[in-house]
Amino acid sequence: MGNIYGDWLKQQRETAGLTQQQLADMAVMTRSYIAHIEAGRRVPSKEDARRLDGVLNTGNVLSSFLPQDDKAVAEYFEAARVLEQQAVMIRQFALTFVPGILQTERYARSVLKTAFPPVGEEECDRRVVTRLERAKILDDPRTPVVLVLLDELVLRRPVVAPDIMAEQLCHLVRLGQSGRVRIHVLPFSLGFHHLVHGMLKLMWFEDQPPVAYTESGNMGKLHDSPSTVQLMLHRYDLALAEALPSKQSLALLKTTARDYERDG
């Protein structure tokens, strides 16, 4: 988002003679959350903006003029996308497709073209750009810490052309070898595992409790209940314990990439 909103909030806070911590205390928020809004990295919810208006005596300006985000993502994923950008740790399980933040441009474009109902070229371009923008969280060499579990189906099902599959798997190998992302594969030979029902993303933050995001088909849901998040973490840990070690997983990715290269 543009930073006009954040700059204006900062100006109003300073005019009121408040530090970020003082404003956070009065609005029942955290200092880092205020800092994220002022820096343009977060958009407050309607309720948060209303409380900021109340503390700063700004009428309904902050709640009425919330920035409109032009990111091209499914509506059900939007909240998770915003949180993904703030996470300090992400644990993700993928059942069918390579996770969005790990996708190459050609893989992302090919997958997005399979959408139903179909989308035009311009809309597809917007979605590809958004997906690549999401991946920029990996530009930081340390944060977020990313751990990925891939069902072997993600490797084996040729959802795009063989050469694009090979390129995508080689990209995963590079990320894994660099240490930026830790990757484990759940092999077919395992049979049933506790994550087999759909995609799962677990996210941890500096300034708020962890959340879980689940997705199956064209439906996604964000979970913030501590008991639900804990249950999903337990399921993730059970599956991780049965996955191939990192070195074996990367070796499988390499072998599968070579198979696609031959097919191409």
XYZ file of C-alpha atoms in Angstrom, residues 51-152:
102
model
C -9.917 3.023 18.176
C -7.057 5.079 16.724
C -9.557 7.746 15.652
C -10.935 7.800 19.199
C -7.534 8.202 20.848
C -6.295 10.836 18.387
C -9.617 12.725 18.150
C -9.543 12.481 14.368
C -13.275 11.900 13.935
C -13.679 8.949 11.582
C -10.835 9.774 9.209
C -8.661 6.736 9.924
C -11.596 4.322 9.791
C -13.193 5.878 6.702
C -10.132 6.196 4.514
C -8.445 2.844 4.940
C -6.148 2.132 1.954
C -7.595 -0.136 -0.702
C -5.154 -2.921 -1.431
C -4.926 -3.781 -5.135
C -3.260 -7.160 -4.654
C -4.768 -9.827 -6.889
C -5.511 -12.755 -4.613
C -8.599 -14.793 -3.813
C -10.803 -12.981 -1.285
C -10.586 -15.858 1.185
C -6.770 -15.671 1.156
C -6.387 -11.910 1.649
C -6.150 -11.931 5.453
C -3.586 -14.730 5.331
C -1.570 -12.843 2.691
C -1.297 -9.783 4.907
C -0.192 -11.883 7.885
C 2.278 -13.836 5.745
C 4.194 -10.617 5.124
C 4.620 -10.051 8.878
C 5.438 -13.583 9.988
C 8.760 -14.369 11.647
C 8.236 -18.108 11.147
C 6.168 -20.011 8.596
C 5.520 -23.724 8.543
C 3.652 -24.866 5.481
C 2.293 -28.105 4.059
C 1.388 -28.407 0.375
C -0.667 -31.253 -1.060
C -1.026 -30.367 -4.753
C 0.914 -27.254 -5.784
C 4.228 -25.732 -4.767
C 3.496 -23.027 -2.125
C 3.020 -19.580 -3.636
C 6.069 -17.906 -2.064
C 8.294 -20.646 -3.548
C 6.924 -20.570 -7.093
C 8.892 -19.516 -10.162
C 7.286 -17.046 -12.542
C 6.606 -19.632 -15.255
C 5.181 -22.150 -12.789
C 2.949 -19.475 -11.212
C 1.686 -18.296 -14.594
C 0.941 -21.821 -15.791
C -0.891 -22.740 -12.575
C -2.912 -19.524 -12.578
C -3.999 -20.180 -16.166
C -5.732 -23.351 -14.951
C -8.142 -21.264 -12.857
C -11.850 -21.872 -13.237
C -13.628 -19.831 -14.290
C -10.813 -18.797 -16.640
C -9.182 -15.378 -16.280
C -7.926 -13.062 -19.004
C -4.262 -12.320 -19.694
C -4.337 -8.986 -17.865
C -5.813 -10.515 -14.718
C -3.381 -13.428 -14.930
C -0.503 -10.933 -15.149
C -1.760 -9.152 -12.020
C -1.951 -12.408 -10.099
C 1.537 -13.457 -11.183
C 2.973 -10.121 -10.060
C 1.221 -10.455 -6.697
C 2.578 -13.968 -6.226
C 6.122 -12.856 -7.038
C 5.738 -9.879 -4.691
C 4.758 -12.281 -1.916
C 7.966 -14.228 -2.527
C 10.050 -11.157 -1.686
C 9.776 -12.062 1.998
C 12.554 -14.542 1.178
C 14.906 -11.704 0.191
C 15.713 -11.250 3.871
C 18.333 -13.935 4.636
C 16.921 -14.668 8.104
C 13.249 -13.769 8.528
C 10.862 -15.442 8.186
C 12.188 -18.873 9.042
C 10.446 -21.149 6.528
C 9.852 -24.890 6.875
C 7.987 -26.634 4.074
C 6.459 -30.094 3.935
C 5.599 -31.297 0.436
C 3.442 -34.298 -0.278
C 5.226 -36.315 -2.984
